[in-house]
Short mmCIF file of C-alpha atoms in Angstrom, two decimals:
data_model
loop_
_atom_site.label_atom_id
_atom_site.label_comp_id
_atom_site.label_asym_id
_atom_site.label_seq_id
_atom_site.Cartn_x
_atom_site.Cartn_y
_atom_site.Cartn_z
CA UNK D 1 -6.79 13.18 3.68
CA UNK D 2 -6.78 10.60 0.93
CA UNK D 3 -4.57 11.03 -2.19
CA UNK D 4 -5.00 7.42 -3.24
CA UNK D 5 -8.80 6.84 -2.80
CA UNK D 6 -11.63 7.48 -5.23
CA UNK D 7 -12.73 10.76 -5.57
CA UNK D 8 -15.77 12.70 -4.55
CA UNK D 9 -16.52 14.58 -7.29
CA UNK D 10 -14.76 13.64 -10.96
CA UNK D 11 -15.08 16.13 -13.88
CA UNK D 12 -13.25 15.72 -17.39
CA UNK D 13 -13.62 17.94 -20.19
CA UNK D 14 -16.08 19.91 -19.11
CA UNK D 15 -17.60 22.57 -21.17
CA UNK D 16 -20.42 25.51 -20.26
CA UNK D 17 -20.73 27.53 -23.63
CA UNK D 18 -23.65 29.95 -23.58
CA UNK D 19 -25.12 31.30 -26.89
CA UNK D 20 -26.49 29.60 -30.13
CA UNK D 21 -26.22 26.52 -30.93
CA UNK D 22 -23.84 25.82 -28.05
CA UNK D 23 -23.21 22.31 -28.42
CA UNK D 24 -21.15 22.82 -31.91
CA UNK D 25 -18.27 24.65 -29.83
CA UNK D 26 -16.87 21.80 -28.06
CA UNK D 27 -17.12 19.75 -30.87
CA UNK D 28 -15.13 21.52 -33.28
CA UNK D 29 -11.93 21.55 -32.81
CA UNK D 30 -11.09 25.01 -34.63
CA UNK D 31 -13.64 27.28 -32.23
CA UNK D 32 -12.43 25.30 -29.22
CA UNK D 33 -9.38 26.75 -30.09
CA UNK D 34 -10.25 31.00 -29.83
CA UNK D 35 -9.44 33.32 -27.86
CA UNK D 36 -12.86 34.31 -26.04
CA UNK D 37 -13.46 37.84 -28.18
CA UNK D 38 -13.00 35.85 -31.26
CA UNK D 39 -15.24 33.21 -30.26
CA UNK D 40 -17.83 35.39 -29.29
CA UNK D 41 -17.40 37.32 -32.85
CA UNK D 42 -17.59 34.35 -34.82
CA UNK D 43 -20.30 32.37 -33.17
CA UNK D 44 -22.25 34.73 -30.81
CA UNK D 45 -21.10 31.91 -27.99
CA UNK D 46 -19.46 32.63 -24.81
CA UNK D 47 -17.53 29.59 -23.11
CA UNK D 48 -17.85 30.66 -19.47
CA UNK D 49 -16.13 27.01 -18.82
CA UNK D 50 -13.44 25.57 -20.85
CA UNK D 51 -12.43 21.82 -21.02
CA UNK D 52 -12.17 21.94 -17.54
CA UNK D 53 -10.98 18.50 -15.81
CA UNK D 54 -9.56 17.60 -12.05
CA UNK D 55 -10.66 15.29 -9.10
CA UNK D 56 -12.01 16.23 -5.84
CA UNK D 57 -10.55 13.97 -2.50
CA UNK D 58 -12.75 13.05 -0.03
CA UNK D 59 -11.79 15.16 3.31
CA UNK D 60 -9.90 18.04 1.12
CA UNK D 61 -10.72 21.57 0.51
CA UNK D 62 -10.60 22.17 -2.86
CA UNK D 63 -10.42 25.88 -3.76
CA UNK D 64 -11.67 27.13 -7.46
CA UNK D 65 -10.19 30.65 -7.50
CA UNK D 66 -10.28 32.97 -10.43
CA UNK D 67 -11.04 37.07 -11.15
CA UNK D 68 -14.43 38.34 -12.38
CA UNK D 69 -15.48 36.75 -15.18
CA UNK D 70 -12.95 33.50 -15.21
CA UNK D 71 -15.88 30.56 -14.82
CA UNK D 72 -15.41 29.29 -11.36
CA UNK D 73 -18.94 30.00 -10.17
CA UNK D 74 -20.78 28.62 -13.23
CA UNK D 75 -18.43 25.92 -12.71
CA UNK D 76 -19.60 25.26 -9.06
CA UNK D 77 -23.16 25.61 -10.34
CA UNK D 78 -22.12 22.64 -13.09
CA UNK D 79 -21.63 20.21 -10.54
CA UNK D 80 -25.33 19.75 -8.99
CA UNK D 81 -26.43 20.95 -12.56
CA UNK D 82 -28.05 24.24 -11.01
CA UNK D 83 -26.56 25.11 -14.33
CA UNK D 84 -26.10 22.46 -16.94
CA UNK D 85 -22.85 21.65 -18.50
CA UNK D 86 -22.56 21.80 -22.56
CA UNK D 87 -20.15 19.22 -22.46
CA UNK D 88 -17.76 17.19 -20.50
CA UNK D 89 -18.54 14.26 -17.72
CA UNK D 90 -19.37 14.63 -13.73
CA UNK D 91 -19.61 11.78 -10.90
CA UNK D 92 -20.03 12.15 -7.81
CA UNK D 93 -18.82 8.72 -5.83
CA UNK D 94 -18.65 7.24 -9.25
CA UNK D 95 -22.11 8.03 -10.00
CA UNK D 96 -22.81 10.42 -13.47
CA UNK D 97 -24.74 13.36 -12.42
CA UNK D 98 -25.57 14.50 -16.07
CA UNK D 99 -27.25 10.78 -16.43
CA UNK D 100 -29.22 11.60 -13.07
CA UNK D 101 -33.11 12.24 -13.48
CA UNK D 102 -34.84 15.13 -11.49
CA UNK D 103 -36.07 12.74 -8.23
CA UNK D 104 -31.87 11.31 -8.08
CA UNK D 105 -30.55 15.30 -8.57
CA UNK D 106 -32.91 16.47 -6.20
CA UNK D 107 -31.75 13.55 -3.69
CA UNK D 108 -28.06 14.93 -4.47
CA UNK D 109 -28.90 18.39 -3.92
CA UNK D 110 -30.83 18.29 -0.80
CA UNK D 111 -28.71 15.56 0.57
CA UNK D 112 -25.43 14.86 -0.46
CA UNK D 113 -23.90 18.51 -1.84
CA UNK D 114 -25.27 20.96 -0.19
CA UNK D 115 -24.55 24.86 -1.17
CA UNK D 116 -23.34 27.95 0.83
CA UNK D 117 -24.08 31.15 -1.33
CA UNK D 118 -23.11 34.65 -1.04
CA UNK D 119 -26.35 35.66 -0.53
CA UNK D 120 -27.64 33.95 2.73
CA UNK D 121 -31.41 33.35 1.49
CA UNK D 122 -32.49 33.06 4.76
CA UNK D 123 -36.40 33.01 5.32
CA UNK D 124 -37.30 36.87 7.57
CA UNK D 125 -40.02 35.75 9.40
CA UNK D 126 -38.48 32.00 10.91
CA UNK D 127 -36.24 32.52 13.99
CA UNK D 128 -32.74 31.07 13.55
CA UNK D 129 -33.56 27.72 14.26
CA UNK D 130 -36.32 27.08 12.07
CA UNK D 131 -33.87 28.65 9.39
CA UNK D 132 -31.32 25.59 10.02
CA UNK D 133 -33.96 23.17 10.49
CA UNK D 134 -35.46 24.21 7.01
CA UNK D 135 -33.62 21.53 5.10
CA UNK D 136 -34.44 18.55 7.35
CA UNK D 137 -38.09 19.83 6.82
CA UNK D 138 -37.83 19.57 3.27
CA UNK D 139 -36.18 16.19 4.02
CA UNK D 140 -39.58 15.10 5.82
CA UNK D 141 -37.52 14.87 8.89
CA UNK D 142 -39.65 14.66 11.96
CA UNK D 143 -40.21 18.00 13.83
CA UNK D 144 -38.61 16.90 17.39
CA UNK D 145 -35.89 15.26 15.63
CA UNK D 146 -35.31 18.10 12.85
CA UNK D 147 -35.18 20.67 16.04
CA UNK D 148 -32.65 18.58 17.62
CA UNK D 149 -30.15 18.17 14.94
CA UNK D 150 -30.56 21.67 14.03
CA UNK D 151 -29.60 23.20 17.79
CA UNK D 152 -26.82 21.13 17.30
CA UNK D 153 -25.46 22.61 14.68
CA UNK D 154 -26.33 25.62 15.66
CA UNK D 155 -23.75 25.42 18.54
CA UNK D 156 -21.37 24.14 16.38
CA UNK D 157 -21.01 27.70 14.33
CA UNK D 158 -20.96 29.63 17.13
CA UNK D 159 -24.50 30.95 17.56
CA UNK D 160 -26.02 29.12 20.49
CA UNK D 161 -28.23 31.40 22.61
CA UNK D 162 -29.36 33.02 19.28
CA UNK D 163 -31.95 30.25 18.51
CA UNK D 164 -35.05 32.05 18.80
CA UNK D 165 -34.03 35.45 16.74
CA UNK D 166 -35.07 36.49 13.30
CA UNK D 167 -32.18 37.21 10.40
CA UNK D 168 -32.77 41.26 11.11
CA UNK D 169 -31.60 40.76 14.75
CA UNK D 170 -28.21 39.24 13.29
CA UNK D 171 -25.40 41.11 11.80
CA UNK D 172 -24.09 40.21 8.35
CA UNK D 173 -21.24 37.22 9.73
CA UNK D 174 -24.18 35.77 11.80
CA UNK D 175 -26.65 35.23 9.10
CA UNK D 176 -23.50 33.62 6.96
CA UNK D 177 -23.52 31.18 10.11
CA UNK D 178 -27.26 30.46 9.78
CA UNK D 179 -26.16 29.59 6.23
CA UNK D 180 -23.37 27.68 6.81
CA UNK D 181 -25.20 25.92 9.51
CA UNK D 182 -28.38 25.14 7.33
CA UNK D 183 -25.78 23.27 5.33
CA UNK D 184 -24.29 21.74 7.84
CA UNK D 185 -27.62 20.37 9.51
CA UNK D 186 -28.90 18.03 6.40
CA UNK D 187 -25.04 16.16 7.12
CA UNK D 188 -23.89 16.08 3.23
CA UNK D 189 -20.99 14.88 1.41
CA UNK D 190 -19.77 17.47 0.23
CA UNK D 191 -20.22 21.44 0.98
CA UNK D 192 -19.93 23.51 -2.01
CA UNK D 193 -19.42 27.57 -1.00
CA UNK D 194 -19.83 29.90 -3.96
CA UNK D 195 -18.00 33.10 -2.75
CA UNK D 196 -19.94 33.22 0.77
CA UNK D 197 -17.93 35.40 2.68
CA UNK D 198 -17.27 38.58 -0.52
CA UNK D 199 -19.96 40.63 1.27
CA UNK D 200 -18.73 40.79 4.52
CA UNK D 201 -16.32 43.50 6.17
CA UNK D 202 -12.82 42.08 6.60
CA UNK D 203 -12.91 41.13 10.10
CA UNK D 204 -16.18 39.01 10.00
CA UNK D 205 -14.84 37.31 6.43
CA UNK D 206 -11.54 36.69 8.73
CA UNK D 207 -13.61 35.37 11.37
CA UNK D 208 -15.75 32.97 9.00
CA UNK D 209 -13.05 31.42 7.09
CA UNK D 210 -11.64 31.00 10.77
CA UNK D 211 -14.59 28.94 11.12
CA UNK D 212 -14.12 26.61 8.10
CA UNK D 213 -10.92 26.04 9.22
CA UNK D 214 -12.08 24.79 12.59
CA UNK D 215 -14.57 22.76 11.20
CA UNK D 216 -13.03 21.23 8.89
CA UNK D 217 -10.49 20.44 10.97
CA UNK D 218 -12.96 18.99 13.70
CA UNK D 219 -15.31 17.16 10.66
CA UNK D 220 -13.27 16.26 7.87
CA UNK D 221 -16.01 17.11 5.51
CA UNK D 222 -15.26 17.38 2.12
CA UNK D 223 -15.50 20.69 0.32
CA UNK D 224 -15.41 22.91 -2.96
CA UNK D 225 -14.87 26.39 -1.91
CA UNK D 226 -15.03 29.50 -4.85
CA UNK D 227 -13.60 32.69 -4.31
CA UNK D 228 -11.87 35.70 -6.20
CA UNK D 229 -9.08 36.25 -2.91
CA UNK D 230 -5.76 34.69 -3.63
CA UNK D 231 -4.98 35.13 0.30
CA UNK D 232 -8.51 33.28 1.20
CA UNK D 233 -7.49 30.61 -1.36
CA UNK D 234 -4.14 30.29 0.31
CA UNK D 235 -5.69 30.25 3.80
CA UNK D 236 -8.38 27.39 3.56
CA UNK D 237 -7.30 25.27 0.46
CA UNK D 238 -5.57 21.81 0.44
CA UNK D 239 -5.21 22.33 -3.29
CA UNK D 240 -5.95 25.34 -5.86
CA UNK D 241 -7.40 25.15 -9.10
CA UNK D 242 -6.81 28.77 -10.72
CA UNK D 243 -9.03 29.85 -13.47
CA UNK D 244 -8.83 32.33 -16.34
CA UNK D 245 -11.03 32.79 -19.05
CA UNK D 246 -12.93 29.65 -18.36
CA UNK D 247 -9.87 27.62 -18.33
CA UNK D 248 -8.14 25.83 -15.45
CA UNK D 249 -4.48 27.65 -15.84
CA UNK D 250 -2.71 25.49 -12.75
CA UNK D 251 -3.80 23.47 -10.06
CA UNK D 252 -1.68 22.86 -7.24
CA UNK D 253 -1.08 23.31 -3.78
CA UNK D 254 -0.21 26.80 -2.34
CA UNK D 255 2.69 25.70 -2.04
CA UNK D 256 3.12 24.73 -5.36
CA UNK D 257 1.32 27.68 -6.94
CA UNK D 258 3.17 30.03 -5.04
CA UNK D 259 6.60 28.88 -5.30
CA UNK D 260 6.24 27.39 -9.04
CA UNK D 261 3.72 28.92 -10.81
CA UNK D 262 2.75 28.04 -14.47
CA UNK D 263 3.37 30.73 -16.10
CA UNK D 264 3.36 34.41 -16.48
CA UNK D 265 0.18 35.26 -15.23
CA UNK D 266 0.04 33.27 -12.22
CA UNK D 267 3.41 34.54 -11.20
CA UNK D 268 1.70 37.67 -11.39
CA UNK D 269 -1.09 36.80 -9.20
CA UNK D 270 1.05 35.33 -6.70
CA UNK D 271 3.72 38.08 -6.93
CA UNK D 272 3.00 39.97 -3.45
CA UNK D 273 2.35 37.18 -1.71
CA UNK D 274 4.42 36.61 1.22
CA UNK D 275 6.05 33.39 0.29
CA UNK D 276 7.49 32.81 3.85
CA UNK D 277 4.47 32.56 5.19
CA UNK D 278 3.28 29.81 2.26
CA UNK D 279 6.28 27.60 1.63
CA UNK D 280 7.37 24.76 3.81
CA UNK D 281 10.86 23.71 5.42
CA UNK D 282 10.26 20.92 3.34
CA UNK D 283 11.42 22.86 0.67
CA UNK D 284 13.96 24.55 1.84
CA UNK D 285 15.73 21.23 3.77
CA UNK D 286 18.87 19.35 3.01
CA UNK D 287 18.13 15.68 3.23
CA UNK D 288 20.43 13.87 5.28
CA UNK D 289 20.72 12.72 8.90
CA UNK D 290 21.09 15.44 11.72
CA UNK D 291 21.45 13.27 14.81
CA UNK D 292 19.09 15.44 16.92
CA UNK D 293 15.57 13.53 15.75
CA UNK D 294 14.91 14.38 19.64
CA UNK D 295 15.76 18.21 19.81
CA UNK D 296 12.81 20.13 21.06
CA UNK D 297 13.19 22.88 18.45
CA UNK D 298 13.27 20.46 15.91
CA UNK D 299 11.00 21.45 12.68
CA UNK D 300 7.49 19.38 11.38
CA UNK D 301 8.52 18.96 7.29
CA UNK D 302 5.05 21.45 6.59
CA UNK D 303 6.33 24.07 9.12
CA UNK D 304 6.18 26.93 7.13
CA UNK D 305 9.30 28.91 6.52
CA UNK D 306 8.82 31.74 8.77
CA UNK D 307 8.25 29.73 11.71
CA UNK D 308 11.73 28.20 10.55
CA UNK D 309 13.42 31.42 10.41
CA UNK D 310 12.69 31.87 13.70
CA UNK D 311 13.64 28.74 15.52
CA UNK D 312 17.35 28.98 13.60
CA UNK D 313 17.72 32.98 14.91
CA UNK D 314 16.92 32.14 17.83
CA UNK D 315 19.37 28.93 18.38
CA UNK D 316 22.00 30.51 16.55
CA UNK D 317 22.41 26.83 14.45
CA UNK D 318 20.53 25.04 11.37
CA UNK D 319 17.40 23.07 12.72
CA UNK D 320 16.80 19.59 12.03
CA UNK D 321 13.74 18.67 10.40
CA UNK D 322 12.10 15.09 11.78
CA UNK D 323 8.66 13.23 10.90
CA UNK D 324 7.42 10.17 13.16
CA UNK D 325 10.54 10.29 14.43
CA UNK D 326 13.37 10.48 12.15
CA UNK D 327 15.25 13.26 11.29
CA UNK D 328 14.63 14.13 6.96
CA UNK D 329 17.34 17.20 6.90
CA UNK D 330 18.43 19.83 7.75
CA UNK D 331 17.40 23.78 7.31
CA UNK D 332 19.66 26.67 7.58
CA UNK D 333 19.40 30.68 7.31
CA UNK D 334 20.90 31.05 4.05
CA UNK D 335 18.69 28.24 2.45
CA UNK D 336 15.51 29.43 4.45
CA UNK D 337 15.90 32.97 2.57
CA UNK D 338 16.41 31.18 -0.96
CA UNK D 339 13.42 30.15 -0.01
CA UNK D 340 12.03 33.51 0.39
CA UNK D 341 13.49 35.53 -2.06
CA UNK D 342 12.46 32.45 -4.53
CA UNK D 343 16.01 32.69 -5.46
CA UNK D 344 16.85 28.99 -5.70
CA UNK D 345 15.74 25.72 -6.75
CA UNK D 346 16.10 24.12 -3.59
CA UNK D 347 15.15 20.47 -4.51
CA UNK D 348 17.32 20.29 -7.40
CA UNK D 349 20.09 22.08 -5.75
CA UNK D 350 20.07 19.75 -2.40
#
């Protein structure tokens, strides 16, 4: 993944205010500034998305998580305009999306960011292929060709053999593959998932974000993934943005959000999360040369810390920690859980 080339998706500043005269809220410097129950009081306005900015890498997952109520999926719904922003600018590839007429935002809807809801919206009486083929159709795709694609990517998700059944022959994680895979089939830029997997029993969800894992690691496809679980957040994102009334409060990597959060409430969020399994030997390490750049238990710099913990039990000695090569540092025990107990600034103590 690219940190240094130009982004998918751009936002800056952007606003959703619903209520009255909306537009005034941004504008004014004084409302911009209250607390959400004041706002509402004063103007009848509710800002369900708050001068919102950040940048979306091609090939990342980029993870909008928030509670009830925070903004993230009228946010999601901002950036194809299936709700319109107040306020604020979006590109996609350098392109403005609030400039784009209806034929260009249908082109980017149906072709270049294609959405994965909650709610599957699959059609009852197609079978599962014409279900994934549905978007090509709309597409003007040829039959044969629209078939094809679509029994591709049907395999891909895991449901081949299950081409000719109907969505009440499926259980609840295989219609969320029919959904994920009629995304999938129309090949876009960008997949944006607006809480897909909240419905499903925790097994299945497992199982599905599994699957976005493995795809993305297999693809490389860009995406913008919403959800309300800090542990899902952790699991697929490359980077976090973590909302609260509206507002983007930190954005980070786990890593980053876990082990230096912004401020009181997001160390509350992340307060039972099992840092070990989170933070890297990359923060824990003591540069310097080790000698052993060789040693078969020698540690990747993003191994995370439990798998670090493990390696220097079990050899009785710290464990050096080598990219392409050449040794960076060193870890050892006592360092490892500073790491855990979130006792120490390791960087500025190394």
């Amino acid at each position: 993944m690219s940190t240094t080339a130009a982004p998918v998706f751009s936002v800056q500043g952007l606003w959703k205010v619903f209520g009255p005269k909306a537009d005034r809220v941004p504008e004014d410097p004084e409302l911009t500034g209250l607390e959400p129950a004041e706002l509402r009081t004063r103007t009848g306005c509710t800002a369900a998305v708050r001068d919102v900015s950040f940048d979306v890498r091609k090939g990342e997952v980029f993870v909008v998580m928030g509670l009830s109520g925070s903004g993230k999926s009228t946010l999601v719904r901002c950036l194809t305009r299936l709700i319109e922003p107040t306020a604020g600018t979006i590109a996609i590839d350098g392109e403005d999306v609030r400039a784009m007429d209806r034929a260009r935002l249908r082109e980017l809807r149906r072709h270049r960011a294609a959405m994965v809801f909650q709610h599957f919206g699959l059609l009852p009486h197609r079978t599962v292929l014409d279900n994934v083929a549905y978007g090509l159709e709309i597409q003007g795709v040829r039959k044969t060709e629209r078939r094809e694609r679509a029994a591709s990517v049907v395999a891909k998700v895991g449901l081949e053999g299950m081409e000719k059944r109907r969505p009440s022959q499926l259980s609840g994680g295989q219609r969320q593959r029919v959904g994920l895979a009629r995304a999938l089939a129309v090949d876009p830029e960008v997949l944006l998932f607006d809480e897909p997997f909240s419905a499903l029993d925790p097994l299945i969800r497992r199982d599905m974000q599994d699957e976005v894992v493995r795809l993305h690691r297999e693809e490389g496809r860009t995406m913008v993934f919403i959800t309300h679980d800090l542990s899902e957040a952790l699991k697929l994102g490359d980077r976090i943005a973590l909302m609260r009334d509206g507002r983007v409060v930190q954005l980070g990597t786990p890593e980053e959000i876990v082990g230096s959060p912004a401020d009181d409430y997001v160390r509350e969020f992340v307060r039972d999360v099992p840092r070990e399994q989170v933070m890297t030997v990359r923060t824990a390490m003591k540069p310097g040369g080790c000698g052993a750049a060789d040693h078969p238990d020698a540690l990747t710099p993003d191994a995370v810390v439990a798998d670090a913990i493990r390696t220097v039990a079990r050899n009785g000695r710290p464990a050096c920690v080598v990219e392409n090569g050449r040794c960076l540092g060193v870890v050892d025990h006592e360092r490892l859980l500073g790491v855990v107990a979130g006792t120490e600034q390791l960087r500025e103590a190394a």
